[in-house]
Amino acid sequence: MNDRLFIFDTTLRDGEQVPGCQLNTVEKIEVAKQLELLGVDVIEAGFPISSPGDFTSVIEISKAVTWPTVCALTRAIEKDIDCANEALRFAKRKRIHTGIGTSDYHIKYKFNSNREDVLAQGVAAVKYAKKYVEDVEFYAEDAGRTENEYLARVVEAVIKAGATVVNIPDTTGYCLPSEYGAKIKYLMDHVDGIDRAVISTHCHNDLGMATANTLSGVLNGARQVEVTINGIGERAGNTSEEEIAMILKCHKLGIETNINTRRIYNVSRLVSSLMNMPVQPNKAIVGRNAFAHSSGIHQDGVLKNVETYEIINPKDVGIDDNSIILTARSGRAALKHRLHVLGIELEEKRLDEVYQNFLKVADKKKDVTDDDILVLAGANRSDAHKIKLDYLQVTSGVGVQSVASLGLNIAGEKFEACASGNGPIDAAVKALKNIIKREMTLKEFTIQAVSKGSDDLGKVHMQVEYKGVSYYGFGANTDIIAASVEAYIDCINNFKD
Ligand code: KIV
Ligand code: ZN
């Protein structure tokens, strides 16, 4: 019989720590429900003591899902654990995830402490959490750079204190796959009582080795993996959930998960669209080019026999070539159905708004694809915004200065301005700044086509600095200049004053 590998999804905790990609509680519930359908075993729903938003999200996710265990993160501090327990009160299955840094870097510089005291604090935290819940996971932060002998002592002690799962994070993404695998094996071989707990991997991708390290951990005995959809997470991200699921499906390693791989693509799109975080086109499994064979030799081979160049059937990850394309003649019901297939359920009022935006896009584009629809369904923030773009007109060309005139509606009042600039976007942004006179600096600016074709929706992500703080904004429009101005306005709408 195959061994079971537990999938611990931390998209909504570690994944959501990406600056500018925070979700509100409603969006988190939407993602959590899709993760349940995907078949994950554990959903790490947040770090309740860190903010009221995280606290509420853990409560609401606990109410919204049935089958997966809902997990809340804490430091090895009693008030964190009290707070996590409070937030988990509605969870049908619950887990507290507590822990402390165990590398000498953390012990010396973060805690100004020593190994014995840190070990004692970890044990005390597990015992304290055990008063509330049966299922307690302990993390040894920066285990990747923790000396194995000391790590084994910590793991043994927390298992003795009642930890049901022990997480061995490579917090800095430093380990080599052989090294990380050897670390897990060392623990399997040297920790008394290791069979009473599940060992978990938690790998970061700073050197691009997160998936390899996770797999190496599994091959050496870990039976839980901590992963995120699209590999999102702070810095270079976490281990990508879809990569681990598909590796185990493609290779017969005698290890299986509960993941329904056919739901992978939709969840990936949903997370990307709600977080306004594009998936790189060449991303394994879920990137737009992951199954696109463009060279003549490859196309010829694939046409003769698909297995010549394809190791995964796109249908196995939920990519359906025959997916329905909506047009301007599609009704509200067709849009609702398509959203349902994509895993999105909208209230009637919101559906009406999305449908009106859909009609505008469908007027300009021949076919409206799934990607367009996900962008439309995700881009709802402008409705609540104080500043809105009324109109924009730009003239530009080769050998002439670009000129933009633009109208804004600021809390019901109309403002107009024009400006010339070095290109149409520069002119439009200068016109905007003629109305909103603040010291703000554009720090980052990316434009991405949603699918293909010259009539495509363009997505713009911007980072604007104001009073030393970075704000993130997003715009989507078939007109890329308008999308850029919308993204800039989105940043301004997020300003704290
Ligand atoms: O990377 C890490 O060490 C973590 C822990 C808090 C689990 O995210
Ligand atoms: Zn982490």
Coordinates of C-alpha atoms and ligand atoms in Angstrom, one line a residue:
M1 CA 0.0 0.0 0.0
N2 CA 1.2 3.5 -0.8
D3 CA 2.3 5.9 2.0
R4 CA 0.1 8.9 2.6
L5 CA 1.6 12.3 2.3
F6 CA -0.3 15.1 4.1
I7 CA -0.6 18.4 2.3
F8 CA -0.4 21.5 4.6
D9 CA -1.4 24.5 2.6
T10 CA 0.0 27.8 3.9
T11 CA -1.1 30.0 1.0
L12 CA -3.3 32.0 3.4
R13 CA -0.5 32.5 6.0
D14 CA 3.1 32.3 4.7
G15 CA 1.9 32.8 1.1
E16 CA -0.1 35.8 1.9
Q17 CA 2.9 37.6 3.4
V18 CA 3.8 38.9 0.0
P19 CA 3.8 42.8 0.2
G20 CA 0.8 44.2 -1.6
C21 CA -1.0 40.9 -2.1
Q22 CA -3.1 40.8 1.1
L23 CA -6.6 39.3 0.8
N24 CA -9.6 40.4 2.8
T25 CA -11.6 37.9 4.8
V26 CA -14.2 37.3 2.0
E27 CA -11.4 36.5 -0.5
K28 CA -9.7 34.2 2.0
I29 CA -12.9 32.2 2.5
E30 CA -13.2 31.9 -1.2
V31 CA -9.7 30.5 -1.5
A32 CA -10.1 28.2 1.6
K33 CA -13.2 26.7 0.0
Q34 CA -11.3 26.0 -3.2
L35 CA -8.5 24.5 -1.2
E36 CA -11.0 22.2 0.5
L37 CA -12.2 21.0 -2.9
L38 CA -8.6 20.6 -4.1
G39 CA -8.2 18.1 -1.2
V40 CA -5.6 19.7 1.1
D41 CA -5.4 18.1 4.5
V42 CA -4.5 21.3 6.5
I43 CA -5.2 24.9 5.8
E44 CA -3.0 27.3 7.7
A45 CA -5.5 30.2 8.0
G46 CA -3.4 32.9 9.6
F47 CA -1.4 34.1 12.6
P48 CA -4.2 35.4 14.8
I49 CA -2.3 37.6 17.2
S50 CA -0.6 39.4 14.4
S51 CA -3.6 41.5 13.4
P52 CA -7.4 41.7 13.9
G53 CA -7.8 40.8 10.2
D54 CA -5.9 37.5 10.7
F55 CA -7.9 36.8 13.8
T56 CA -11.2 37.2 11.9
S57 CA -10.0 35.2 8.9
V58 CA -9.1 32.2 11.1
I59 CA -12.6 32.4 12.7
E60 CA -14.4 32.7 9.3
I61 CA -12.3 30.0 7.6
S62 CA -13.0 27.7 10.5
K63 CA -16.7 28.2 9.9
A64 CA -16.4 27.9 6.1
V65 CA -14.6 24.5 5.7
T66 CA -15.5 21.1 7.0
W67 CA -13.0 18.5 6.1
P68 CA -9.5 20.0 6.3
T69 CA -7.8 20.8 9.7
V70 CA -7.7 24.5 10.3
C71 CA -4.3 25.6 11.7
A72 CA -3.3 28.9 13.4
L73 CA 0.3 30.0 13.8
T74 CA 1.8 31.3 17.1
R75 CA 5.1 32.2 18.6
A76 CA 6.1 30.1 21.7
I77 CA 4.3 32.6 23.9
E78 CA 1.2 32.0 26.0
K79 CA -0.8 35.0 24.8
D80 CA -0.3 34.0 21.2
I81 CA -1.5 30.5 22.0
D82 CA -4.6 31.8 23.9
C83 CA -5.4 34.0 20.9
A84 CA -5.0 31.1 18.4
N85 CA -7.2 28.9 20.5
E86 CA -9.9 31.6 20.6
A87 CA -9.7 32.1 16.8
L88 CA -10.0 28.4 16.2
R89 CA -13.2 27.9 18.3
F90 CA -15.4 27.1 15.4
A91 CA -13.0 24.7 13.6
K92 CA -14.3 21.2 13.2
R93 CA -10.7 19.9 13.2
K94 CA -8.1 22.3 14.7
R95 CA -4.4 22.6 15.1
I96 CA -2.1 25.1 16.9
H97 CA 1.2 25.6 15.2
T98 CA 3.7 27.0 17.7
G99 CA 7.5 27.2 17.7
I100 CA 10.7 29.1 18.1
G101 CA 14.0 29.7 16.2
T102 CA 16.6 27.0 16.9
S103 CA 19.6 28.1 14.8
D104 CA 22.4 29.8 16.6
Y105 CA 21.6 32.9 14.5
H106 CA 18.2 33.1 16.1
I107 CA 19.2 32.0 19.6
K108 CA 22.0 34.6 19.8
Y109 CA 20.8 37.5 17.7
K110 CA 17.0 37.3 17.9
F111 CA 16.5 36.1 21.4
N112 CA 19.9 36.9 23.0
S113 CA 19.4 33.5 24.7
N114 CA 21.0 30.1 24.8
R115 CA 20.1 26.6 23.5
E116 CA 18.8 25.2 26.8
D117 CA 16.4 28.1 27.4
V118 CA 15.1 28.0 23.9
L119 CA 14.5 24.3 24.1
A120 CA 12.7 24.8 27.4
Q121 CA 10.5 27.6 25.9
G122 CA 9.6 25.3 23.0
V123 CA 8.6 22.5 25.3
A124 CA 6.6 24.8 27.5
A125 CA 4.7 26.2 24.5
V126 CA 3.8 22.7 23.2
K127 CA 2.5 21.8 26.7
Y128 CA 0.5 25.0 27.0
A129 CA -1.1 24.5 23.5
K130 CA -1.9 20.9 24.5
K131 CA -4.2 22.2 27.2
Y132 CA -6.4 23.5 24.4
V133 CA -6.1 21.1 21.5
E134 CA -4.9 17.5 20.8
D135 CA -3.2 18.4 17.5
V136 CA -0.2 20.6 18.2
E137 CA 2.5 21.2 15.6
F138 CA 5.9 22.5 16.6
Y139 CA 8.2 24.5 14.2
A140 CA 11.9 24.8 14.8
E141 CA 12.4 28.0 12.8
D142 CA 15.6 28.1 10.7
A143 CA 16.0 24.4 11.3
G144 CA 17.8 24.4 7.9
R145 CA 20.8 26.1 9.6
T146 CA 20.4 24.4 13.0
E147 CA 23.0 21.9 14.0
N148 CA 21.5 18.4 13.6
E149 CA 22.4 17.1 17.1
Y150 CA 20.8 20.0 18.9
L151 CA 17.8 19.9 16.5
A152 CA 17.3 16.2 17.3
R153 CA 17.2 17.1 21.0
V154 CA 14.6 19.7 20.4
V155 CA 12.5 17.4 18.3
E156 CA 12.7 14.6 20.9
A157 CA 11.7 17.0 23.7
V158 CA 8.7 18.5 21.9
I159 CA 7.4 15.1 20.9
K160 CA 7.7 14.0 24.5
A161 CA 5.7 17.1 25.4
G162 CA 2.9 16.1 23.0
A163 CA 3.7 17.5 19.6
T164 CA 1.8 15.5 16.9
V165 CA 3.7 17.1 14.0
V166 CA 7.2 18.6 13.9
N167 CA 8.0 21.1 11.2
I168 CA 11.6 21.4 10.0
P169 CA 11.7 24.7 8.1
D170 CA 14.5 25.8 5.8
T171 CA 13.4 29.3 6.6
T172 CA 16.1 31.0 4.6
G173 CA 16.0 28.6 1.6
Y174 CA 19.7 27.8 2.2
C175 CA 20.0 24.0 2.3
L176 CA 21.0 21.8 -0.6
P177 CA 18.6 19.0 -1.4
S178 CA 21.1 16.4 -0.2
E179 CA 21.7 18.3 3.0
Y180 CA 18.0 18.8 3.8
G181 CA 17.3 15.1 3.0
A182 CA 20.1 14.1 5.3
K183 CA 18.8 16.4 8.1
I184 CA 15.4 14.6 7.9
K185 CA 17.1 11.2 7.9
Y186 CA 19.2 12.2 10.8
L187 CA 16.1 13.0 12.8
M188 CA 14.3 9.8 11.7
D189 CA 17.4 7.8 12.9
H190 CA 18.3 9.6 16.1
V191 CA 15.1 10.9 17.7
D192 CA 13.5 8.6 20.3
G193 CA 9.7 8.4 19.8
I194 CA 9.9 9.9 16.2
D195 CA 7.2 7.4 15.2
R196 CA 4.7 9.2 17.5
A197 CA 4.8 12.4 15.3
V198 CA 4.7 13.3 11.7
I199 CA 7.8 15.1 10.4
S200 CA 7.0 18.1 8.1
T201 CA 9.0 20.0 5.5
H202 CA 8.7 23.7 5.1
C203 CA 11.1 25.0 2.4
H204 CA 11.7 28.4 1.1
N205 CA 12.8 29.1 -2.5
D206 CA 15.6 31.7 -2.1
L207 CA 18.0 29.6 -4.1
G208 CA 15.3 28.0 -6.3
M209 CA 15.6 24.6 -4.4
A210 CA 12.3 24.6 -2.4
T211 CA 10.7 21.8 -4.5
A212 CA 13.8 19.7 -4.6
N213 CA 14.4 20.1 -0.9
T214 CA 10.8 19.2 -0.1
L215 CA 11.0 16.1 -2.2
S216 CA 14.3 15.1 -0.7
G217 CA 12.7 15.5 2.8
V218 CA 9.8 13.3 1.7
L219 CA 12.1 10.6 0.3
N220 CA 13.9 10.6 3.7
G221 CA 10.8 10.1 5.8
A222 CA 8.8 13.4 6.1
R223 CA 5.1 12.7 5.7
Q224 CA 3.7 16.3 5.6
V225 CA 4.7 19.1 3.2
E226 CA 4.0 22.8 3.8
V227 CA 3.3 24.4 0.4
T228 CA 1.6 27.3 -1.3
I229 CA -0.4 27.6 -4.5
N230 CA 1.8 29.0 -7.3
G231 CA 4.7 28.8 -4.8
I232 CA 3.8 32.3 -3.5
G233 CA 5.4 33.6 -0.3
E234 CA 7.8 36.2 1.0
R235 CA 10.9 36.8 -1.0
A236 CA 11.3 34.0 -3.5
G237 CA 8.3 32.1 -2.1
N238 CA 7.6 28.7 -0.6
T239 CA 7.4 25.3 -2.1
S240 CA 4.9 25.1 -4.9
E241 CA 1.9 22.9 -4.1
E242 CA 1.1 22.0 -7.7
E243 CA 4.7 20.9 -8.4
I244 CA 4.8 18.5 -5.4
A245 CA 1.4 17.1 -6.3
M246 CA 2.3 16.5 -9.9
I247 CA 5.8 15.0 -9.1
L248 CA 4.1 12.4 -6.9
K249 CA 1.5 11.7 -9.6
C250 CA 4.0 11.4 -12.4
H251 CA 6.6 9.3 -10.5
K252 CA 5.6 6.1 -8.9
L253 CA 7.3 6.7 -5.5
G254 CA 4.8 4.7 -3.5
I255 CA 3.6 8.0 -1.9
E256 CA 0.2 9.5 -2.5
T257 CA -1.7 12.7 -1.6
N258 CA -5.4 13.5 -1.4
I259 CA -5.1 16.2 -4.1
N260 CA -7.6 16.2 -6.9
T261 CA -5.1 17.5 -9.5
R262 CA -7.8 18.4 -11.9
R263 CA -8.6 21.4 -9.7
I264 CA -5.1 22.7 -9.7
Y265 CA -5.4 25.1 -12.6
N266 CA -8.5 26.8 -11.3
V267 CA -7.1 27.3 -7.8
S268 CA -3.9 28.7 -9.3
R269 CA -5.8 31.2 -11.4
L270 CA -8.1 32.2 -8.5
V271 CA -5.1 32.9 -6.2
S272 CA -3.3 34.8 -8.9
S273 CA -6.3 36.9 -9.7
L274 CA -7.4 37.6 -6.1
M275 CA -3.8 38.5 -5.1
N276 CA -3.2 40.4 -8.3
M277 CA 0.0 38.4 -8.6
P278 CA 0.8 37.2 -12.1
V279 CA 2.1 33.6 -12.6
Q280 CA 5.3 33.7 -14.5
P281 CA 4.6 32.3 -18.0
N282 CA 7.2 29.5 -17.7
K283 CA 6.1 28.4 -14.2
A284 CA 6.0 24.6 -14.0
I285 CA 2.5 23.1 -14.1
V286 CA 0.5 26.3 -14.1
G287 CA 2.4 28.8 -16.2
R288 CA 0.8 29.9 -19.5
N289 CA 3.5 28.3 -21.5
A290 CA 3.8 25.1 -19.4
F291 CA 2.1 23.1 -22.1
A292 CA 2.7 25.3 -25.2
H293 CA 5.0 23.6 -27.7
S294 CA 6.2 26.3 -30.0
S295 CA 9.2 24.9 -31.8
G296 CA 8.5 23.1 -35.1
I297 CA 10.2 19.9 -34.0
H298 CA 8.2 19.7 -30.8
Q299 CA 4.9 20.5 -32.6
D300 CA 5.6 17.8 -35.1
G301 CA 6.4 15.2 -32.4
V302 CA 3.4 16.1 -30.3
L303 CA 1.1 15.8 -33.3
K304 CA 2.5 12.3 -34.1
N305 CA 2.3 11.2 -30.5
V306 CA 1.7 13.5 -27.6
E307 CA 4.0 11.5 -25.3
T308 CA 7.0 12.4 -27.4
Y309 CA 7.3 15.8 -25.6
E310 CA 4.5 15.8 -23.0
I311 CA 4.9 14.1 -19.6
I312 CA 1.7 15.5 -18.1
N313 CA -1.7 15.5 -19.7
P314 CA -2.9 19.1 -19.4
K315 CA -6.4 17.8 -18.5
D316 CA -4.8 16.2 -15.4
V317 CA -4.2 19.6 -13.9
G318 CA -7.5 21.0 -15.1
I319 CA -6.5 22.7 -18.3
D320 CA -9.3 22.1 -20.8
D321 CA -8.6 23.1 -24.3
N322 CA -12.3 23.0 -25.0
S323 CA -13.2 25.5 -22.3
I324 CA -16.1 27.7 -23.4
I325 CA -15.2 31.1 -24.7
L326 CA -17.7 33.8 -23.9
T327 CA -18.6 36.6 -26.3
A328 CA -20.7 39.8 -26.2
R329 CA -23.8 37.7 -26.9
S330 CA -23.3 35.5 -23.8
G331 CA -25.9 36.2 -21.2
R332 CA -25.6 36.7 -17.5
A333 CA -26.4 33.0 -16.8
A334 CA -23.5 31.9 -19.1
L335 CA -21.2 34.1 -17.2
K336 CA -22.5 32.8 -13.8
H337 CA -22.0 29.2 -15.0
R338 CA -18.5 29.9 -16.2
L339 CA -17.6 31.6 -12.9
H340 CA -19.0 28.6 -11.1
V341 CA -16.8 26.2 -13.2
L342 CA -13.9 28.4 -12.3
G343 CA -14.8 28.0 -8.7
I344 CA -16.2 31.5 -8.1
E345 CA -19.6 32.1 -6.6
L346 CA -20.8 35.7 -6.6
E347 CA -23.7 37.3 -4.9
E348 CA -26.3 38.7 -7.3
K349 CA -25.3 42.3 -6.9
R350 CA -21.6 41.6 -7.5
L351 CA -22.5 39.3 -10.4
D352 CA -24.4 42.2 -12.0
E353 CA -21.3 44.5 -11.7
V354 CA -19.0 41.9 -13.1
Y355 CA -21.5 41.2 -16.0
Q356 CA -21.5 45.0 -16.9
N357 CA -17.7 45.0 -16.9
F358 CA -17.7 41.8 -18.9
L359 CA -20.0 43.4 -21.6
K360 CA -17.6 46.3 -21.8
V361 CA -14.6 44.0 -22.4
A362 CA -16.7 41.7 -24.8
D363 CA -17.5 44.8 -26.8
K364 CA -13.8 45.4 -27.4
K365 CA -12.6 41.8 -27.6
K366 CA -13.9 39.1 -29.8
D367 CA -13.5 36.3 -27.2
V368 CA -13.5 36.7 -23.5
T369 CA -11.4 33.9 -22.0
D370 CA -11.3 32.3 -18.5
D371 CA -8.3 34.5 -17.6
D372 CA -10.2 37.7 -18.5
I373 CA -13.2 36.6 -16.4
L374 CA -11.0 35.9 -13.4
V375 CA -9.5 39.3 -13.7
L376 CA -12.9 40.9 -14.0
A377 CA -14.2 38.9 -11.0
G378 CA -11.1 39.8 -8.9
A379 CA -10.8 43.5 -9.8
N380 CA -13.6 44.8 -7.7
R381 CA -11.7 47.2 -5.5
S382 CA -12.3 50.3 -7.5
D383 CA -16.0 50.3 -6.6
A384 CA -15.3 51.4 -3.1
H385 CA -12.6 53.8 -4.0
K386 CA -12.7 57.5 -3.2
I387 CA -10.8 58.5 -6.4
K388 CA -12.1 57.2 -9.7
L389 CA -11.0 57.8 -13.3
D390 CA -13.8 59.5 -15.2
Y391 CA -12.1 59.8 -18.7
L392 CA -8.7 59.7 -20.3
Q393 CA -7.7 60.9 -23.7
V394 CA -4.1 60.5 -25.0
T395 CA -2.5 61.5 -28.3
S396 CA 0.9 60.0 -29.0
G397 CA 3.0 58.9 -31.9
V398 CA 6.5 58.8 -33.3
G399 CA 8.3 62.2 -33.5
V400 CA 5.7 64.0 -31.4
Q401 CA 5.3 64.8 -27.7
S402 CA 2.5 62.7 -26.0
V403 CA -0.3 64.7 -24.5
A404 CA -2.9 63.4 -22.1
S405 CA -6.1 65.0 -20.7
L406 CA -7.8 63.3 -17.8
G407 CA -10.8 63.7 -15.6
L408 CA -11.1 62.4 -12.0
N409 CA -14.1 62.0 -9.7
I410 CA -12.9 62.5 -6.1
A411 CA -15.6 61.7 -3.7
G412 CA -18.3 63.0 -6.1
E413 CA -16.4 66.1 -7.2
K414 CA -15.0 66.5 -10.7
F415 CA -11.4 67.5 -11.6
E416 CA -9.7 67.8 -14.9
A417 CA -6.1 68.3 -16.0
C418 CA -3.8 67.8 -18.9
A419 CA 0.0 67.4 -19.4
S420 CA 2.6 66.4 -21.9
G421 CA 5.2 63.8 -21.3
N422 CA 7.8 61.4 -22.6
G423 CA 5.4 58.8 -23.9
P424 CA 1.7 58.3 -23.3
I425 CA 2.0 56.8 -19.8
D426 CA 4.3 59.5 -18.6
A427 CA 1.8 62.2 -20.0
A428 CA -1.1 60.5 -18.3
V429 CA 0.6 60.1 -14.9
K430 CA 1.8 63.8 -15.1
A431 CA -1.8 64.9 -15.7
L432 CA -2.9 62.8 -12.7
K433 CA -0.2 64.4 -10.6
N434 CA -1.5 67.8 -11.6
I435 CA -4.7 67.0 -9.8
I436 CA -3.3 64.9 -6.9
K437 CA -0.4 67.0 -5.8
R438 CA 1.5 64.7 -3.5
E439 CA 5.2 63.7 -3.2
M440 CA 4.9 60.2 -4.7
T441 CA 7.4 58.2 -6.6
L442 CA 6.7 55.3 -8.9
K443 CA 9.0 52.4 -7.8
E444 CA 7.8 49.5 -9.8
F445 CA 5.7 49.1 -12.9
T446 CA 4.8 45.8 -14.7
I447 CA 2.5 45.3 -17.6
Q448 CA 1.2 41.8 -18.5
A449 CA -1.2 40.6 -21.1
V450 CA -3.8 38.3 -19.6
S451 CA -4.1 35.8 -22.4
K452 CA -3.1 36.4 -26.1
G453 CA -4.0 38.7 -28.9
S454 CA -3.7 42.4 -29.6
D455 CA -7.2 43.0 -28.2
D456 CA -6.2 41.4 -24.9
L457 CA -6.9 42.7 -21.4
G458 CA -3.7 44.2 -20.0
K459 CA -2.9 44.0 -16.3
V460 CA -0.8 46.6 -14.7
H461 CA 0.9 46.3 -11.3
M462 CA 2.4 49.3 -9.7
Q463 CA 4.3 50.2 -6.6
V464 CA 4.3 53.8 -5.5
E465 CA 6.2 55.2 -2.6
Y466 CA 4.5 57.9 -0.5
K467 CA 5.9 59.3 2.8
G468 CA 8.4 56.4 3.0
V469 CA 5.7 53.7 2.6
S470 CA 5.2 51.5 -0.4
Y471 CA 1.7 51.1 -1.8
Y472 CA 0.6 48.5 -4.4
G473 CA -2.0 49.1 -7.0
F474 CA -3.6 47.1 -9.9
G475 CA -5.4 48.0 -13.0
A476 CA -6.9 45.9 -15.9
N477 CA -8.2 47.3 -19.1
T478 CA -7.9 46.6 -22.9
D479 CA -6.3 50.0 -23.0
I480 CA -2.9 49.7 -21.4
I481 CA -2.6 53.4 -20.7
A482 CA -5.9 53.4 -18.9
A483 CA -4.9 50.3 -17.0
S484 CA -1.7 52.1 -15.9
V485 CA -3.6 55.2 -14.7
E486 CA -6.1 52.9 -12.9
A487 CA -3.2 51.1 -11.2
Y488 CA -1.7 54.4 -10.1
I489 CA -5.1 55.6 -8.8
D490 CA -5.4 52.2 -6.9
C491 CA -2.1 53.0 -5.2
I492 CA -3.3 56.5 -4.2
N493 CA -6.6 55.1 -2.9
N494 CA -4.6 52.9 -0.6
F495 CA -2.7 55.8 1.0
K496 CA -3.2 55.9 4.7
D497 CA -4.0 59.7 4.8
Ligands
KIV1 O1 9.7 29.8 7.3 C1 9.4 29.6 8.5 O2 10.3 29.2 9.3 C2 8.1 29.7 8.9 C3 7.7 29.3 10.3 C4 7.0 30.4 11.1 C5 6.9 28.1 10.2 O3 7.2 30.2 8.1
ZN2 ZN 8.0 30.1 6.1

